[in-house]
Amino acid sequence: IDPNAMKAYGVSVMDIMQAVKKSNLDIGAETIELNKVEYVIRGLGYIKNLDDLSEAVVTVRNNIPVRIRDIAKVSFGPATRRGGLDKDGVEAAGAVVVARYGSNPMEVINNIKKKIEEIAPGLPQKTLADGTVSKVTIVPFYDRTGLIKETIGTLESALSHEILIAIIVIIFLVLNLRASILISSLLPVAVLMTLIAMKWGGVDANIVALSGIAIAIGVMIDVGIVFVENIIRHLEMPENVNAKGKNLVSVIFIATTEVSSAVTTALATTVVSFLPVFAMQAAEGKLFRPLAFTKTFALLASFLLGIIVLPTLANIMFSIRFDKKRVSRIFNSILIAAGILFTIFWGQIPALALVLIGLNNLFESRWKESQKEFTNYINVAITLLVAVWYLTVEWLPLGAGNSNVLNYLFVAVLIASVLGTLLLIVHFYVPILKWALRNKWTFMSLPIFTILFGILAWQGANRLFGFMPESVKNSSAWNSFEHTFPGIGKEFMPALDEGSFLLMPTSMPHSGIEKNQEYVELLDKRLSTIPEVELAVGKWGRINSALDPAPVQMFENTINYVSEYILDEDGHRMGFKVDKEGSFVLTDGTTYNPERDGFRKITKEQLIPDKNGDNLRQWRPEIKTPDDIWEEIVHVTNIPGLTSAPKLQPIQTRLVMLSTGMRAPMGLKVYGPDLETIEKAGIELESILKEIPSIQSSSVFYDRAVGAPYIEIKLNRKAIARYGMTVEDVQEILQVAVGGMALTNTVEGRERFPVRVRYARELRNSPEEIKKILIPSMTGVQVPLGELVDIGYTRGPQMIRSENTFLNGYVIFDKIAGKAEVDVVEEAQKFLKDKIDSGELVLEAGVSYAFAGNYEQQMRATKRLAIVIPISLMMVFLLLYFQFKTITASSIHFSGVFVAFAGGFIMLWLYSQPWFLNFSVAGVDMRNLFQIHTINLSVAVWVGFIALFGIATDDGVIMGTYIHQVFEEQKPKTVKEVREAVLIAGKKRVRPAMMTAATTIIALLPVLSSTGKGADIMVPMAIPTFGGMIIQIMTMFVVPILQCFWREGEAKKLEKESLILEK
């Protein structure tokens, strides 16, 4: 609007506002009927173009209408800008897609991609002067597809490795191909049944859900081992050697029912032990509840197969009889022929195995009668060698840089060392148990010491022995003791490696749109110079959505970095063709050798795919982990005028911001009566937090609440009253003339655009011009705003935060590497309390603070687990009581929980020790291979312990069941008879127990060595089970010894009673 024209025509701003509002209106006037036909009446008055609005009448002067075009200029203009997007230093237009609550992310992403393909042909395009066609394209800059596929791929690899290892262990320990096939067939079928149950139950397949299957592998295979091993044991009895038909069915039925109750109890304890996971709430509940469902599905599937399908298959398999002399040559000739065919169509390894097995069977008749078993052992050995080879090729623990033969030897030695140790225990079990039964207290000192050591590793020296005098605490021996046993740190959740970072610095509160655009361009340009960064897209301010209430001074730079190795669509490493010298052959005929030619960027398109080729590393030699990339990011983004930013990732950030409102995983919320008081306290707390050793001082920053420059217009109420005006009159004119009030909206199909009235920019871009705005009085006189108000400069808030009706501000910070979140917060709490107590920190009246972030989540989850874990353990104990009917027996078998619990904490302690596995094999550091680093006690680790609790009682339950059966049969009355009965029962159970332990321990090795996406969560869950199962082997001695304590006591009572009766 033109104030001079308004003055000439005697028109006020209010008149123009009314004219604009009344110029844009459609109405409905009911209907009329013509010739018995009903017509709907509409009055069309919506604005269609600029001329429609220009012709709107404001008033009439001297019978001449005054139109809007006479006093204003009507034109198209942009909306107020509060944000912007930049890609690699160039401004771009962008959009954000929000998924519906509860929808499947992968499905949403795929639908978005389909929709982009649909609308792509209709996007604007133009032909340039040189004939080139320039077209608008939609390019995703943040897409979770790769992350989802990589995490699933990581777990698929781990599961396949676990299944292969289980088969290897079974073949090695059972030494019976029929039985091995029976047990091994359980796993893939049970996994398929679990996936079907997940589909029916609506459980999405993600990294955590599928981890439930990985954790359950040991228990699943235990079901098959117990049933099949007992069936074989019964069939090998002299009276059952030639059992056929109904006799065979009867033997299998007896063998199955003999252990079915024990297996049922063992599985029930495992399922019940997972009830705390179902009881989890908030973020941890959403994350781990699917894991509890999948593990339960897997256990139920294995139980149904074990109790129904395995006995049926055993009956079929062991009832097969044929004339070996007649069939052997034909069958083995087919095997040899199949091996030759496989050489052509499949590969050399399986073909060679089939040929060797066929030849071995053909030459069976040449063995002496006493050596006939050698044929079976040779077949088992051939099968083992092939299975280990396939595991090696899939796993490649020493990396693609070392040959398959070297990897094969490493895997073979690793498996053989574990199996060899367990076989030695099996071989010497009886003499060791005999000695232990004679020296019970001497042996029991070992599990007692283990439990005490586990508690020390968990709680730490200072917490357990903090009562020691200061003279002891100041000694060098105590310092060394405390350093060795600091206790296990606590955190909410291990961070998932998402393959991208989110950099969230802020500029000064007074920085404007132009300056912030410069900042985001500079950030993206600098980030693009890092070779590992694939794409850098920065956003300043907010998108046009209520979901993004960010001020213009806030930045979000999404940084996608390339994976360490080139991956396929499913997240698996790709192999590429190399020549004899180990150089990669490029599509243009040249070669590239990283060691010889130095690092340079090579794309997937430049390489020739070859499944038997080498993997290409995309990171520079000095970049070892994503943390190194973050250090590069921090270095290049150190720009004057921008604050530092904590290390964040996109998903992690959204979760933290949704739960706490802060842009950091750790922070301090300062509450107070007003913003100035809060800011003063926040700045003081910021300076104190920088002094804390465990906090990264460069990351500490108080989000300034006050600091944005304001132009305040104070109304002079006496002057306003003098001209007969109201406050509303003045404020409304000011809002329209300077801010531009949206008075109406044009209707253009499904789109709506606001119509705004305001002064021209040059008439409102300074306080002096604002003073000239004309305000109409009741007498019709136009009064300049300057006569009615006082204009001044001041500082004010750029954003006002409140929580629970209290104003607040945030002090964000980050921990130094190697420190646990909860430990850092507890140290900060003590540090601030000491400052307050000493008078160095004085908070004004009404000011308080509270630590927030992941610390809050961890404390909430810990309180919940502290209630539900004891309840679940009590339920496990009740199940044991229902099985054994006595509290004593139940307590004996429950003791395995404490031993395994200690083993889990000892393994966590070992992971924090710098000397643990500190050696290399073939140039590969074992600490890097098995991800040896400090693991904090998080919800993921507790889930691993919960899984361990159920497994820990399984062997004890089945061992105890055997002992009870033997005691029922023999009814020993003397100490000697009791020990003999315990030895008999222990000897029966030790082999399947060691098979279970071996399967669980070895199967977790590929999980512990996983480096793909999702391994950050899988490894902490696996460590307690791995450590607990190693120590849990001790229960094979503890349970019989405790049983002996109990039974000998009863036997001695009977002896005394009989002596008294005799006397």
PDB file of C-alpha atoms in Angstrom, residues 437-616:
ATOM      1  CA  LEU A 437      32.741 -85.568  45.689  1.00  0.00           C
ATOM      2  CA  ARG A 438      35.488 -86.563  48.101  1.00  0.00           C
ATOM      3  CA  ASN A 439      36.674 -82.943  48.498  1.00  0.00           C
ATOM      4  CA  LYS A 440      33.430 -81.029  48.258  1.00  0.00           C
ATOM      5  CA  TRP A 441      34.394 -77.852  50.090  1.00  0.00           C
ATOM      6  CA  THR A 442      37.717 -77.615  48.273  1.00  0.00           C
ATOM      7  CA  PHE A 443      35.959 -77.776  44.907  1.00  0.00           C
ATOM      8  CA  MET A 444      33.086 -75.514  45.973  1.00  0.00           C
ATOM      9  CA  SER A 445      35.584 -72.784  46.762  1.00  0.00           C
ATOM     10  CA  LEU A 446      35.999 -72.385  42.982  1.00  0.00           C
ATOM     11  CA  PRO A 447      32.350 -71.432  42.184  1.00  0.00           C
ATOM     12  CA  ILE A 448      32.186 -69.324  45.355  1.00  0.00           C
ATOM     13  CA  PHE A 449      35.338 -67.451  44.307  1.00  0.00           C
ATOM     14  CA  THR A 450      33.884 -67.073  40.781  1.00  0.00           C
ATOM     15  CA  ILE A 451      30.682 -65.517  42.133  1.00  0.00           C
ATOM     16  CA  LEU A 452      32.638 -63.131  44.395  1.00  0.00           C
ATOM     17  CA  PHE A 453      34.948 -62.201  41.506  1.00  0.00           C
ATOM     18  CA  GLY A 454      31.916 -61.522  39.297  1.00  0.00           C
ATOM     19  CA  ILE A 455      30.384 -59.238  41.954  1.00  0.00           C
ATOM     20  CA  LEU A 456      33.707 -57.401  42.292  1.00  0.00           C
ATOM     21  CA  ALA A 457      33.949 -56.950  38.517  1.00  0.00           C
ATOM     22  CA  TRP A 458      30.359 -55.647  38.436  1.00  0.00           C
ATOM     23  CA  GLN A 459      30.353 -53.270  41.408  1.00  0.00           C
ATOM     24  CA  GLY A 460      34.009 -52.275  41.507  1.00  0.00           C
ATOM     25  CA  ALA A 461      36.501 -52.040  44.349  1.00  0.00           C
ATOM     26  CA  ASN A 462      35.462 -48.596  45.550  1.00  0.00           C
ATOM     27  CA  ARG A 463      31.792 -49.473  45.926  1.00  0.00           C
ATOM     28  CA  LEU A 464      32.412 -52.808  47.667  1.00  0.00           C
ATOM     29  CA  PHE A 465      35.290 -51.681  49.884  1.00  0.00           C
ATOM     30  CA  GLY A 466      34.574 -47.974  50.243  1.00  0.00           C
ATOM     31  CA  PHE A 467      34.546 -48.403  54.011  1.00  0.00           C
ATOM     32  CA  MET A 468      38.322 -48.842  54.034  1.00  0.00           C
ATOM     33  CA  PRO A 469      40.279 -46.143  55.947  1.00  0.00           C
ATOM     34  CA  GLU A 470      41.836 -43.239  54.033  1.00  0.00           C
ATOM     35  CA  SER A 471      45.340 -44.500  54.818  1.00  0.00           C
ATOM     36  CA  VAL A 472      44.585 -47.639  52.802  1.00  0.00           C
ATOM     37  CA  LYS A 473      42.852 -45.733  49.991  1.00  0.00           C
ATOM     38  CA  ASN A 474      45.849 -43.450  49.543  1.00  0.00           C
ATOM     39  CA  SER A 475      48.266 -46.349  49.064  1.00  0.00           C
ATOM     40  CA  SER A 476      49.599 -47.314  45.635  1.00  0.00           C
ATOM     41  CA  ALA A 477      48.312 -50.886  46.066  1.00  0.00           C
ATOM     42  CA  TRP A 478      44.747 -49.610  46.572  1.00  0.00           C
ATOM     43  CA  ASN A 479      45.040 -47.302  43.562  1.00  0.00           C
ATOM     44  CA  SER A 480      46.164 -50.226  41.440  1.00  0.00           C
ATOM     45  CA  PHE A 481      43.332 -52.393  42.830  1.00  0.00           C
ATOM     46  CA  GLU A 482      40.737 -49.668  42.165  1.00  0.00           C
ATOM     47  CA  HIS A 483      42.111 -49.101  38.661  1.00  0.00           C
ATOM     48  CA  THR A 484      41.878 -52.827  37.881  1.00  0.00           C
ATOM     49  CA  PHE A 485      38.326 -53.102  39.239  1.00  0.00           C
ATOM     50  CA  PRO A 486      36.603 -49.775  38.584  1.00  0.00           C
ATOM     51  CA  GLY A 487      33.189 -51.411  38.204  1.00  0.00           C
ATOM     52  CA  ILE A 488      31.150 -51.697  35.027  1.00  0.00           C
ATOM     53  CA  GLY A 489      29.881 -48.382  33.725  1.00  0.00           C
ATOM     54  CA  LYS A 490      26.206 -47.785  33.016  1.00  0.00           C
ATOM     55  CA  GLU A 491      24.459 -46.322  30.000  1.00  0.00           C
ATOM     56  CA  PHE A 492      20.979 -46.479  28.490  1.00  0.00           C
ATOM     57  CA  MET A 493      21.690 -48.092  25.136  1.00  0.00           C
ATOM     58  CA  PRO A 494      24.732 -48.720  22.929  1.00  0.00           C
ATOM     59  CA  ALA A 495      24.607 -46.411  19.914  1.00  0.00           C
ATOM     60  CA  LEU A 496      23.651 -48.087  16.638  1.00  0.00           C
ATOM     61  CA  ASP A 497      26.039 -47.275  13.792  1.00  0.00           C
ATOM     62  CA  GLU A 498      23.576 -45.713  11.340  1.00  0.00           C
ATOM     63  CA  GLY A 499      26.099 -44.989   8.581  1.00  0.00           C
ATOM     64  CA  SER A 500      25.451 -41.242   8.817  1.00  0.00           C
ATOM     65  CA  PHE A 501      25.943 -38.364  11.220  1.00  0.00           C
ATOM     66  CA  LEU A 502      23.788 -35.397  12.132  1.00  0.00           C
ATOM     67  CA  LEU A 503      25.750 -32.226  12.849  1.00  0.00           C
ATOM     68  CA  MET A 504      23.652 -29.758  14.867  1.00  0.00           C
ATOM     69  CA  PRO A 505      25.558 -26.547  15.656  1.00  0.00           C
ATOM     70  CA  THR A 506      23.847 -23.215  16.306  1.00  0.00           C
ATOM     71  CA  SER A 507      24.756 -19.662  15.333  1.00  0.00           C
ATOM     72  CA  MET A 508      24.489 -16.583  17.508  1.00  0.00           C
ATOM     73  CA  PRO A 509      20.944 -15.565  18.472  1.00  0.00           C
ATOM     74  CA  HIS A 510      21.222 -12.349  16.448  1.00  0.00           C
ATOM     75  CA  SER A 511      22.281 -13.969  13.155  1.00  0.00           C
ATOM     76  CA  GLY A 512      19.844 -13.413  10.303  1.00  0.00           C
ATOM     77  CA  ILE A 513      18.646 -15.373   7.306  1.00  0.00           C
ATOM     78  CA  GLU A 514      21.442 -14.276   4.941  1.00  0.00           C
ATOM     79  CA  LYS A 515      24.203 -15.086   7.428  1.00  0.00           C
ATOM     80  CA  ASN A 516      22.719 -18.479   8.297  1.00  0.00           C
ATOM     81  CA  GLN A 517      22.521 -19.338   4.589  1.00  0.00           C
ATOM     82  CA  GLU A 518      26.221 -18.522   4.293  1.00  0.00           C
ATOM     83  CA  TYR A 519      26.989 -20.704   7.310  1.00  0.00           C
ATOM     84  CA  VAL A 520      25.142 -23.754   5.989  1.00  0.00           C
ATOM     85  CA  GLU A 521      26.793 -23.412   2.563  1.00  0.00           C
ATOM     86  CA  LEU A 522      30.224 -23.187   4.186  1.00  0.00           C
ATOM     87  CA  LEU A 523      29.518 -26.199   6.409  1.00  0.00           C
ATOM     88  CA  ASP A 524      28.442 -28.388   3.478  1.00  0.00           C
ATOM     89  CA  LYS A 525      31.381 -27.304   1.306  1.00  0.00           C
ATOM     90  CA  ARG A 526      33.844 -28.149   4.050  1.00  0.00           C
ATOM     91  CA  LEU A 527      32.147 -31.472   4.802  1.00  0.00           C
ATOM     92  CA  SER A 528      32.275 -32.415   1.101  1.00  0.00           C
ATOM     93  CA  THR A 529      36.068 -32.179   1.174  1.00  0.00           C
ATOM     94  CA  ILE A 530      36.283 -35.246   3.447  1.00  0.00           C
ATOM     95  CA  PRO A 531      36.897 -38.248   1.128  1.00  0.00           C
ATOM     96  CA  GLU A 532      34.710 -40.575   3.195  1.00  0.00           C
ATOM     97  CA  VAL A 533      31.703 -38.219   3.046  1.00  0.00           C
ATOM     98  CA  GLU A 534      29.343 -39.252   0.272  1.00  0.00           C
ATOM     99  CA  LEU A 535      26.752 -36.478   0.645  1.00  0.00           C
ATOM    100  CA  ALA A 536      26.296 -33.476   2.917  1.00  0.00           C
ATOM    101  CA  VAL A 537      22.902 -31.786   3.075  1.00  0.00           C
ATOM    102  CA  GLY A 538      22.350 -28.942   5.512  1.00  0.00           C
ATOM    103  CA  LYS A 539      19.154 -27.373   6.806  1.00  0.00           C
ATOM    104  CA  TRP A 540      18.915 -24.127   8.717  1.00  0.00           C
ATOM    105  CA  GLY A 541      15.762 -23.030  10.479  1.00  0.00           C
ATOM    106  CA  ARG A 542      12.583 -25.008  10.076  1.00  0.00           C
ATOM    107  CA  ILE A 543      10.431 -26.628   7.448  1.00  0.00           C
ATOM    108  CA  ASN A 544       6.830 -25.450   7.106  1.00  0.00           C
ATOM    109  CA  SER A 545       5.543 -27.934   9.631  1.00  0.00           C
ATOM    110  CA  ALA A 546       4.547 -27.966  13.282  1.00  0.00           C
ATOM    111  CA  LEU A 547       6.815 -31.018  13.654  1.00  0.00           C
ATOM    112  CA  ASP A 548       9.921 -28.847  13.272  1.00  0.00           C
ATOM    113  CA  PRO A 549       9.880 -25.911  15.721  1.00  0.00           C
ATOM    114  CA  ALA A 550      13.532 -24.994  15.148  1.00  0.00           C
ATOM    115  CA  PRO A 551      14.691 -21.344  15.190  1.00  0.00           C
ATOM    116  CA  VAL A 552      16.553 -19.931  12.184  1.00  0.00           C
ATOM    117  CA  GLN A 553      19.815 -20.144  14.157  1.00  0.00           C
ATOM    118  CA  MET A 554      19.675 -23.948  14.380  1.00  0.00           C
ATOM    119  CA  PHE A 555      21.387 -26.149  11.778  1.00  0.00           C
ATOM    120  CA  GLU A 556      20.935 -29.818  10.887  1.00  0.00           C
ATOM    121  CA  ASN A 557      23.583 -31.176   8.546  1.00  0.00           C
ATOM    122  CA  THR A 558      22.893 -34.749   7.455  1.00  0.00           C
ATOM    123  CA  ILE A 559      26.236 -36.350   6.608  1.00  0.00           C
ATOM    124  CA  ASN A 560      26.158 -39.655   4.731  1.00  0.00           C
ATOM    125  CA  TYR A 561      29.518 -41.387   4.636  1.00  0.00           C
ATOM    126  CA  VAL A 562      30.474 -44.357   2.492  1.00  0.00           C
ATOM    127  CA  SER A 563      30.642 -47.817   4.040  1.00  0.00           C
ATOM    128  CA  GLU A 564      34.093 -49.195   4.840  1.00  0.00           C
ATOM    129  CA  TYR A 565      33.784 -51.698   1.979  1.00  0.00           C
ATOM    130  CA  ILE A 566      31.606 -51.544  -1.126  1.00  0.00           C
ATOM    131  CA  LEU A 567      28.355 -53.378  -0.372  1.00  0.00           C
ATOM    132  CA  ASP A 568      25.568 -54.828  -2.481  1.00  0.00           C
ATOM    133  CA  GLU A 569      21.886 -53.936  -2.039  1.00  0.00           C
ATOM    134  CA  ASP A 570      21.494 -56.422   0.828  1.00  0.00           C
ATOM    135  CA  GLY A 571      24.415 -55.022   2.794  1.00  0.00           C
ATOM    136  CA  HIS A 572      26.920 -57.799   1.959  1.00  0.00           C
ATOM    137  CA  ARG A 573      30.472 -57.063   0.874  1.00  0.00           C
ATOM    138  CA  MET A 574      31.024 -57.232  -2.878  1.00  0.00           C
ATOM    139  CA  GLY A 575      33.992 -58.922  -4.504  1.00  0.00           C
ATOM    140  CA  PHE A 576      35.761 -57.361  -7.478  1.00  0.00           C
ATOM    141  CA  LYS A 577      38.136 -58.723 -10.066  1.00  0.00           C
ATOM    142  CA  VAL A 578      41.859 -58.521  -9.293  1.00  0.00           C
ATOM    143  CA  ASP A 579      44.906 -59.476 -11.316  1.00  0.00           C
ATOM    144  CA  LYS A 580      47.775 -61.709 -10.241  1.00  0.00           C
ATOM    145  CA  GLU A 581      49.462 -58.834  -8.412  1.00  0.00           C
ATOM    146  CA  GLY A 582      46.353 -58.189  -6.333  1.00  0.00           C
ATOM    147  CA  SER A 583      45.447 -54.980  -8.186  1.00  0.00           C
ATOM    148  CA  PHE A 584      41.807 -54.216  -8.967  1.00  0.00           C
ATOM    149  CA  VAL A 585      40.967 -54.371 -12.673  1.00  0.00           C
ATOM    150  CA  LEU A 586      38.918 -51.333 -13.757  1.00  0.00           C
ATOM    151  CA  THR A 587      36.353 -51.228 -16.548  1.00  0.00           C
ATOM    152  CA  ASP A 588      38.574 -48.920 -18.632  1.00  0.00           C
ATOM    153  CA  GLY A 589      41.340 -51.559 -18.682  1.00  0.00           C
ATOM    154  CA  THR A 590      43.602 -49.892 -16.099  1.00  0.00           C
ATOM    155  CA  THR A 591      44.360 -51.269 -12.643  1.00  0.00           C
ATOM    156  CA  TYR A 592      44.302 -49.814  -9.166  1.00  0.00           C
ATOM    157  CA  ASN A 593      46.341 -50.997  -6.191  1.00  0.00           C
ATOM    158  CA  PRO A 594      45.673 -49.047  -2.962  1.00  0.00           C
ATOM    159  CA  GLU A 595      49.034 -49.964  -1.439  1.00  0.00           C
ATOM    160  CA  ARG A 596      50.989 -49.073  -4.566  1.00  0.00           C
ATOM    161  CA  ASP A 597      48.997 -46.158  -5.970  1.00  0.00           C
ATOM    162  CA  GLY A 598      47.819 -44.594  -2.708  1.00  0.00           C
ATOM    163  CA  PHE A 599      44.230 -43.848  -1.777  1.00  0.00           C
ATOM    164  CA  ARG A 600      41.789 -42.465  -4.308  1.00  0.00           C
ATOM    165  CA  LYS A 601      38.039 -42.638  -4.757  1.00  0.00           C
ATOM    166  CA  ILE A 602      36.920 -45.566  -6.887  1.00  0.00           C
ATOM    167  CA  THR A 603      33.215 -46.064  -7.560  1.00  0.00           C
ATOM    168  CA  LYS A 604      31.401 -49.368  -7.884  1.00  0.00           C
ATOM    169  CA  GLU A 605      30.768 -48.644 -11.571  1.00  0.00           C
ATOM    170  CA  GLN A 606      34.520 -48.472 -12.267  1.00  0.00           C
ATOM    171  CA  LEU A 607      35.098 -51.996 -10.933  1.00  0.00           C
ATOM    172  CA  ILE A 608      34.308 -55.430 -12.361  1.00  0.00           C
ATOM    173  CA  PRO A 609      32.180 -57.542  -9.978  1.00  0.00           C
ATOM    174  CA  ASP A 610      33.601 -60.976  -9.151  1.00  0.00           C
ATOM    175  CA  LYS A 611      32.190 -63.082  -6.297  1.00  0.00           C
ATOM    176  CA  ASN A 612      35.592 -64.724  -5.871  1.00  0.00           C
ATOM    177  CA  GLY A 613      37.432 -61.406  -6.024  1.00  0.00           C
ATOM    178  CA  ASP A 614      38.672 -59.073  -3.288  1.00  0.00           C
ATOM    179  CA  ASN A 615      36.770 -56.436  -1.320  1.00  0.00           C
ATOM    180  CA  LEU A 616      37.636 -52.783  -1.931  1.00  0.00           C
TER     181      LEU A 616
END
